Short mmCIF file of C-alpha atoms in Angstrom, two decimals:
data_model
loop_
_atom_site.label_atom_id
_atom_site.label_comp_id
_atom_site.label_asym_id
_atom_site.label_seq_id
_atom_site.Cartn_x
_atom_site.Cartn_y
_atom_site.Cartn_z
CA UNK A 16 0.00 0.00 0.00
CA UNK A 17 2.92 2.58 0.96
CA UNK A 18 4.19 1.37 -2.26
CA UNK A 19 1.64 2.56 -4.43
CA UNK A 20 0.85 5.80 -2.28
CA UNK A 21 4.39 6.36 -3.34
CA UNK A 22 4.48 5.66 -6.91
CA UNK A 23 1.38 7.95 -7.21
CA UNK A 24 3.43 10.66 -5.68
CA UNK A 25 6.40 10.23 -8.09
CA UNK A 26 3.33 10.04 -10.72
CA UNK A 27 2.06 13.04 -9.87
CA UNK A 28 4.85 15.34 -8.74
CA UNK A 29 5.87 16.88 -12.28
CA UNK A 30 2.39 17.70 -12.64
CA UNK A 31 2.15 19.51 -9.48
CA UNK A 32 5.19 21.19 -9.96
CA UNK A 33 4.13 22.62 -12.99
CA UNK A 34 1.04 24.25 -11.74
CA UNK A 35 3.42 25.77 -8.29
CA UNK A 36 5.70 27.02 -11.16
CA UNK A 37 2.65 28.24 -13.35
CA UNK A 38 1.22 30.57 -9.89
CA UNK A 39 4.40 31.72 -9.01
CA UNK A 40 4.97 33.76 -12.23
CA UNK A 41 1.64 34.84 -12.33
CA UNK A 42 1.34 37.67 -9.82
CA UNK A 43 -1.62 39.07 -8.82
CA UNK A 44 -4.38 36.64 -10.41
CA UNK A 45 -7.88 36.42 -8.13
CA UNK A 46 -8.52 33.17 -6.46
CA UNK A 47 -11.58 33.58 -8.34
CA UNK A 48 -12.09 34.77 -12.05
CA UNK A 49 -15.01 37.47 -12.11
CA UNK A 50 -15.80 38.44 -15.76
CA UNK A 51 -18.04 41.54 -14.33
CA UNK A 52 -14.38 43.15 -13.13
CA UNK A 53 -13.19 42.62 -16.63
CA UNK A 54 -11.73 46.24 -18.23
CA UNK A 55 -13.84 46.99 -21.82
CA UNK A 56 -11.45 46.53 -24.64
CA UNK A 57 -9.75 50.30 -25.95
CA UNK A 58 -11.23 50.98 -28.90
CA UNK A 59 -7.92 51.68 -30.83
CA UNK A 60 -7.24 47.98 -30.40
CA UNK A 61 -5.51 47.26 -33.82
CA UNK A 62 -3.77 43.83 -32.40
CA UNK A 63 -6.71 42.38 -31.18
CA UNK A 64 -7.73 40.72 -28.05
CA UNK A 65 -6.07 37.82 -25.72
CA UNK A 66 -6.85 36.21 -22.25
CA UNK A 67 -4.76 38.15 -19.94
CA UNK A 68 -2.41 35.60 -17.76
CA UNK A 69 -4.80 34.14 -15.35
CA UNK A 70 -6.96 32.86 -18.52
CA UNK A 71 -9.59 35.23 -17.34
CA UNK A 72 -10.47 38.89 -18.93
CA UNK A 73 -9.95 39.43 -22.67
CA UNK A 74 -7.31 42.55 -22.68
CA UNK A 75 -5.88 43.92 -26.32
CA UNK A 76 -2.57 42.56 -26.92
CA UNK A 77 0.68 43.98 -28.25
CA UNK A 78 1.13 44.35 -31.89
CA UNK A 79 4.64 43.87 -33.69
CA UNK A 80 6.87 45.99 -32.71
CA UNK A 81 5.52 46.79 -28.84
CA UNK A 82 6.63 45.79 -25.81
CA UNK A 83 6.13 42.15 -23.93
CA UNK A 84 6.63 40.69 -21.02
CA UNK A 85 8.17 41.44 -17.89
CA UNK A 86 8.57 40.06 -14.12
CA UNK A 87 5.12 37.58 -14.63
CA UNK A 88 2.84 40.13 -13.11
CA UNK A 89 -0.87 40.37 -14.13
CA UNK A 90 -1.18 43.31 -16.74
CA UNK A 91 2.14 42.55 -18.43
CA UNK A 92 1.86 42.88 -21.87
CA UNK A 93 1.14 39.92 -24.01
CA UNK A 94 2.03 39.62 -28.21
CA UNK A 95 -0.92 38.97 -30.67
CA UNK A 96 -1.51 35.52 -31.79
CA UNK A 97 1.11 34.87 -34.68
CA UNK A 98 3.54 36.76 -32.64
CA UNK A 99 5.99 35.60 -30.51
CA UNK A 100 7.88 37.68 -27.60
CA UNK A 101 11.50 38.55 -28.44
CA UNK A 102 14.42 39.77 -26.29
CA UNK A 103 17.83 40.97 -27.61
CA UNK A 104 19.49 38.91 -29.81
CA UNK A 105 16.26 37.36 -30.94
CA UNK A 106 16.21 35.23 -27.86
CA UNK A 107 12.69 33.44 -27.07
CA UNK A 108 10.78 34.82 -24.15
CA UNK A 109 10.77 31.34 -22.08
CA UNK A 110 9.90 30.96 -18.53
CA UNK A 111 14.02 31.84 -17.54
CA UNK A 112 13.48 35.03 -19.18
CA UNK A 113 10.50 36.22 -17.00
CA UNK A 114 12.19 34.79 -14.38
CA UNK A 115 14.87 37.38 -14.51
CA UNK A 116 12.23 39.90 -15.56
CA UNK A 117 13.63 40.70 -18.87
CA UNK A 118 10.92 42.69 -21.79
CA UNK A 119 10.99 42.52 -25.00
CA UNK A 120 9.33 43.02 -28.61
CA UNK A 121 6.51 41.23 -30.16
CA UNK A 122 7.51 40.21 -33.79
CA UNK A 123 5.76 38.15 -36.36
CA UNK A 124 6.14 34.20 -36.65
CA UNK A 125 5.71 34.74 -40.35
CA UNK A 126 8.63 36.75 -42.41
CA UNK A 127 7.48 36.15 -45.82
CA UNK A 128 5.77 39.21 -47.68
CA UNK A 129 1.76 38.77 -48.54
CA UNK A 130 -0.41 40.34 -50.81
CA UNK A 131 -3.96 41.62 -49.61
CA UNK A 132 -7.20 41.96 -51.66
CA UNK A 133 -6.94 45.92 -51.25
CA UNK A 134 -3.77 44.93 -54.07
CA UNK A 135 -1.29 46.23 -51.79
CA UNK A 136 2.13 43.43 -50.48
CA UNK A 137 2.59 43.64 -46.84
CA UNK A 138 5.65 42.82 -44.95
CA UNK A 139 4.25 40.05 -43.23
CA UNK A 140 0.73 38.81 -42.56
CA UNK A 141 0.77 40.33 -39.11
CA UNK A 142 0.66 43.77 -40.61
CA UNK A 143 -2.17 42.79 -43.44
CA UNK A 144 -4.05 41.81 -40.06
CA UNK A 145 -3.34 44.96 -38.61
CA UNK A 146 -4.52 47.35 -41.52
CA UNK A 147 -7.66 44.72 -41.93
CA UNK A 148 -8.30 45.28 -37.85
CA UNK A 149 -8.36 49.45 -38.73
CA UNK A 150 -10.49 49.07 -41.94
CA UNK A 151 -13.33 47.21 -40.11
CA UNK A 152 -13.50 49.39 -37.00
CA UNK A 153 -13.85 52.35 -39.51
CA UNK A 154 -16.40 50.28 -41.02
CA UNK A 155 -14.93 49.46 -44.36
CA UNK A 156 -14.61 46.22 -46.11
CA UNK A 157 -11.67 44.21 -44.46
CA UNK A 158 -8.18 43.23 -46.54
CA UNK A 159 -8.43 39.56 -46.71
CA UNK A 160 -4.86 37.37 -47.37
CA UNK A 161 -4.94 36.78 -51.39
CA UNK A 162 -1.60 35.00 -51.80
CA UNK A 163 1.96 34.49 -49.84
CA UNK A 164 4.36 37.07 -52.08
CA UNK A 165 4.16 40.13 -53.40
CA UNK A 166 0.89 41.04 -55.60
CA UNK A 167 1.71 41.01 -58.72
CA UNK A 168 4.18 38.18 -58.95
CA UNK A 169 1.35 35.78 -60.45
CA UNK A 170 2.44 32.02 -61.20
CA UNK A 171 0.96 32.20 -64.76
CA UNK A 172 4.04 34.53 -65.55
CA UNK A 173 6.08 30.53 -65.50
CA UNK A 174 5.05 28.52 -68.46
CA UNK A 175 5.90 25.19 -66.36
CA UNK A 176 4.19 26.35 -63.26
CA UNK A 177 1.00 24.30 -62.39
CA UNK A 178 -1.29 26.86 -62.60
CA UNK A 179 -0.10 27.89 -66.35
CA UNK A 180 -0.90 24.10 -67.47
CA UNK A 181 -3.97 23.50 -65.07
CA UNK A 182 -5.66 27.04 -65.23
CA UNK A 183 -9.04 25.55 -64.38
CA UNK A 184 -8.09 23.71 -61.04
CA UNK A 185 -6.47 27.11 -60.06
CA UNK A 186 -9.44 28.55 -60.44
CA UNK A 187 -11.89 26.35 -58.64
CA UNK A 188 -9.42 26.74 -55.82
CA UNK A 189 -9.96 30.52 -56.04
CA UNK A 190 -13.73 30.55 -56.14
CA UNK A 191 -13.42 28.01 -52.98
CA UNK A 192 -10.85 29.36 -50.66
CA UNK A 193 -12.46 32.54 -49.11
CA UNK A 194 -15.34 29.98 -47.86
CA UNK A 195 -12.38 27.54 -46.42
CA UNK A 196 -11.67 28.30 -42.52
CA UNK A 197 -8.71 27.11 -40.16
CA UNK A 198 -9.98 25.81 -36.83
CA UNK A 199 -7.99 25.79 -33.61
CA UNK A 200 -8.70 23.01 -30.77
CA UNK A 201 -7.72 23.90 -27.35
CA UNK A 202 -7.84 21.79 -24.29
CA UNK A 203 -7.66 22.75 -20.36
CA UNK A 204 -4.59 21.77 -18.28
CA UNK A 205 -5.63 19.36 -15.47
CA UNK A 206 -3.83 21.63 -12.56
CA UNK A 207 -3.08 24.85 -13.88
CA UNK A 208 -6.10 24.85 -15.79
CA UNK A 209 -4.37 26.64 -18.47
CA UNK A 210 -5.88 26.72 -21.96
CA UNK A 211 -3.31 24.45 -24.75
CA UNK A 212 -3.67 24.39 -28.39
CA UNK A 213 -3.47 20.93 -28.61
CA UNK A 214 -4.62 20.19 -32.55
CA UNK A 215 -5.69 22.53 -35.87
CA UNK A 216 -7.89 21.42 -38.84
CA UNK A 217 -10.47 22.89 -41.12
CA UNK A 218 -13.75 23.21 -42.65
CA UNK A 219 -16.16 24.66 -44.98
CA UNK A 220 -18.49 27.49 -44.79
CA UNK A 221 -22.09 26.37 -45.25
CA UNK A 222 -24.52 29.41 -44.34
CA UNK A 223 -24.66 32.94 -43.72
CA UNK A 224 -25.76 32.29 -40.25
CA UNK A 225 -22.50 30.72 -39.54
CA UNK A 226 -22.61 27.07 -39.92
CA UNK A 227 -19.38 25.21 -40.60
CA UNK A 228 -18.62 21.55 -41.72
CA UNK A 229 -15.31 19.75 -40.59
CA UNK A 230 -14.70 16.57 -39.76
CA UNK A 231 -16.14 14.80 -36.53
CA UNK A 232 -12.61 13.56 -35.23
CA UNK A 233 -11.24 17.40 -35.38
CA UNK A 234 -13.68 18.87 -32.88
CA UNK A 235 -13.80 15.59 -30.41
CA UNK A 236 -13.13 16.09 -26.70
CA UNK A 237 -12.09 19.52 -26.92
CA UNK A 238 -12.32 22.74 -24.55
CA UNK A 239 -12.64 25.28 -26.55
CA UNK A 240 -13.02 25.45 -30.68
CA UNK A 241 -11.85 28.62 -32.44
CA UNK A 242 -12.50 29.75 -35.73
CA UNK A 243 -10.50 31.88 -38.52
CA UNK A 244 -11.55 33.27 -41.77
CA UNK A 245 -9.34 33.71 -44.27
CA UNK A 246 -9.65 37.56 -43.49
CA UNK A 247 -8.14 36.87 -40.16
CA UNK A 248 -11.05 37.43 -37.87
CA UNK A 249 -11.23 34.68 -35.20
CA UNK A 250 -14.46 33.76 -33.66
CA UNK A 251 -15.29 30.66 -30.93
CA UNK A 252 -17.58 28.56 -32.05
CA UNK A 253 -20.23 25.74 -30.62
CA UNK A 254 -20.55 22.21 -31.61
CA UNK A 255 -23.65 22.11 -32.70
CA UNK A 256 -24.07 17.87 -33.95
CA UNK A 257 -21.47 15.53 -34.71
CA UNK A 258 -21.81 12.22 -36.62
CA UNK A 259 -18.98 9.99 -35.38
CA UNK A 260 -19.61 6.95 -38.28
CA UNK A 261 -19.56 9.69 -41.43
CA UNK A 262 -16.50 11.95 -39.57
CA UNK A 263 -18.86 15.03 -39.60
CA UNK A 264 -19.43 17.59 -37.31
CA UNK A 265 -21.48 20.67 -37.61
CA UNK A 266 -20.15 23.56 -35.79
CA UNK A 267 -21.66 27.57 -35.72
CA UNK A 268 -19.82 30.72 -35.24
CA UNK A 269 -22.11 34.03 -34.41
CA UNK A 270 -20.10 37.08 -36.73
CA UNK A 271 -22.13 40.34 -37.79
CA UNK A 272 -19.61 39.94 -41.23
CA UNK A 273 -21.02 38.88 -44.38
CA UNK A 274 -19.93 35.08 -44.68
CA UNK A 275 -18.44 33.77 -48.27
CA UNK A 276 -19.91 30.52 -48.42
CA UNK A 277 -19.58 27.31 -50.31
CA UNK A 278 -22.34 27.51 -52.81
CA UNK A 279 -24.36 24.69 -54.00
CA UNK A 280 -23.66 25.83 -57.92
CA UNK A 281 -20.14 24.42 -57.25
CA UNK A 282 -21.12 21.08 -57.18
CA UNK A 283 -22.02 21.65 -61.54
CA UNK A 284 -18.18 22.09 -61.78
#
């Protein structure tokens, strides 16, 4: 019996490590979360919003180029998601940096140049994001994420490029893609209770009201369920049925933006 108490222990003891560790650099989180006390979101928020450190209030996170980090005190600025936090030297912000209280930048995971729909090339997709945050609080059409590159550097200008000798499948692809949606699974740490992205998948726009179709084993046994246009808006959506044998689920996202959906005149193609 003392045997297995202490196997169990041994068991156990990273896992309760982790979550001491995971309070200690956290300071000043409630014992209790209480969304009421939650700040409103500035309205200049071009970076969009994160759950601050105690996985509790949403507060607007750091865009590239802005501070991050610190000591691990609650209100310490956080990057944007597809950011990471930098110190000098381009070192990682890990937990031996905040341990030693070091800050640094946010920059973007993603280095390559896009082009955007408005036909200008960004520097990265964290700045399209940026510009398309601005446009749609000033109520103008967003700048959706046409192609990795610089516009105007089109594959048809290769004669052996794929989409010079199948035009037509390059096409469907572009009537399709804008209704095609990357979904993020997240699950809850058992102690620190922590929110994990844990898988990624995606799935088809079906209806202006939101509806999306992915595949049954994506969503299954998951915390949370986020979704992401292809304009870079993220919403959290709700399993709504799920059909284990077939590997469908049916999952809805609630967005006042106009949805680009896939059509049933696609199926004539």
């Amino acid at each position: 019996m003392l045997l297995s108490i202490l196997c169990a222990a041994l068991l156990f003891a990273p896992y309760l490590c982790e979550a001491g560790i995971s309070k200690r650099h956290v300071i000043g989180c409630p014992d209790k979360c209480d969304k009421s006390l939650c700040a409103a979101i500035p309205a200049d928020c071009l970076a969009g919003d994160i759950l601050d450190q105690c996985d509790c209030c949403p507060v607007c996170a750091s865009g590239e180029g802005e501070p991050c980090g610190g000591p691990g005190r609650l209100g310490d600025p956080e990057c944007a998601e597809g950011m990471e936090c930098q110190v000098t030297d381009g070192v990682g912000y890990s937990a031996t940096v905040r341990r030693r209280g070091k800050t640094g930048v946010c920059a973007c995971k993603g280095s390559d140049p896009v082009c955007g729909s408005d036909g200008v090339s960004y520097r990265n997709i964290c700045e399209l994001k940026r510009v398309s945050n601005r446009a749609q609080k000033l109520q103008q059409p967003p700048v959706i994420f046409i192609q990795r590159g610089a516009c105007g550097k089109s594959h048809e200008e290769n004669p052996d490029s794929l989409r010079h000798r199948y035009n037509f499948i390059a096409d469907v692809v572009e009537k399709i893609a804008p209704a095609v949606v990357h979904i993020e699974l997240y699950r809850k740490m058992v102690f620190t209770k922590r929110e994990v992205a844990v898988a990624s998948g995606s799935g088809f726009m079906v209806s202006e009201d939101g509806l999306i179709v992915t595949n049954a084993h994506v969503v299954a046994n998951k915390h949370r369920v986020k979704v992401e246009l292809k304009s870079g808006a993220t919403f959290d959506a709700k399993i709504k049925d799920v059909d284990e044998k077939a590997d469908i689920a049916l999952i809805k996202i609630d967005t006042p933006v106009r949805l680009v959906l896939l059509c049933h005149p696609f199926v004539a193609l």
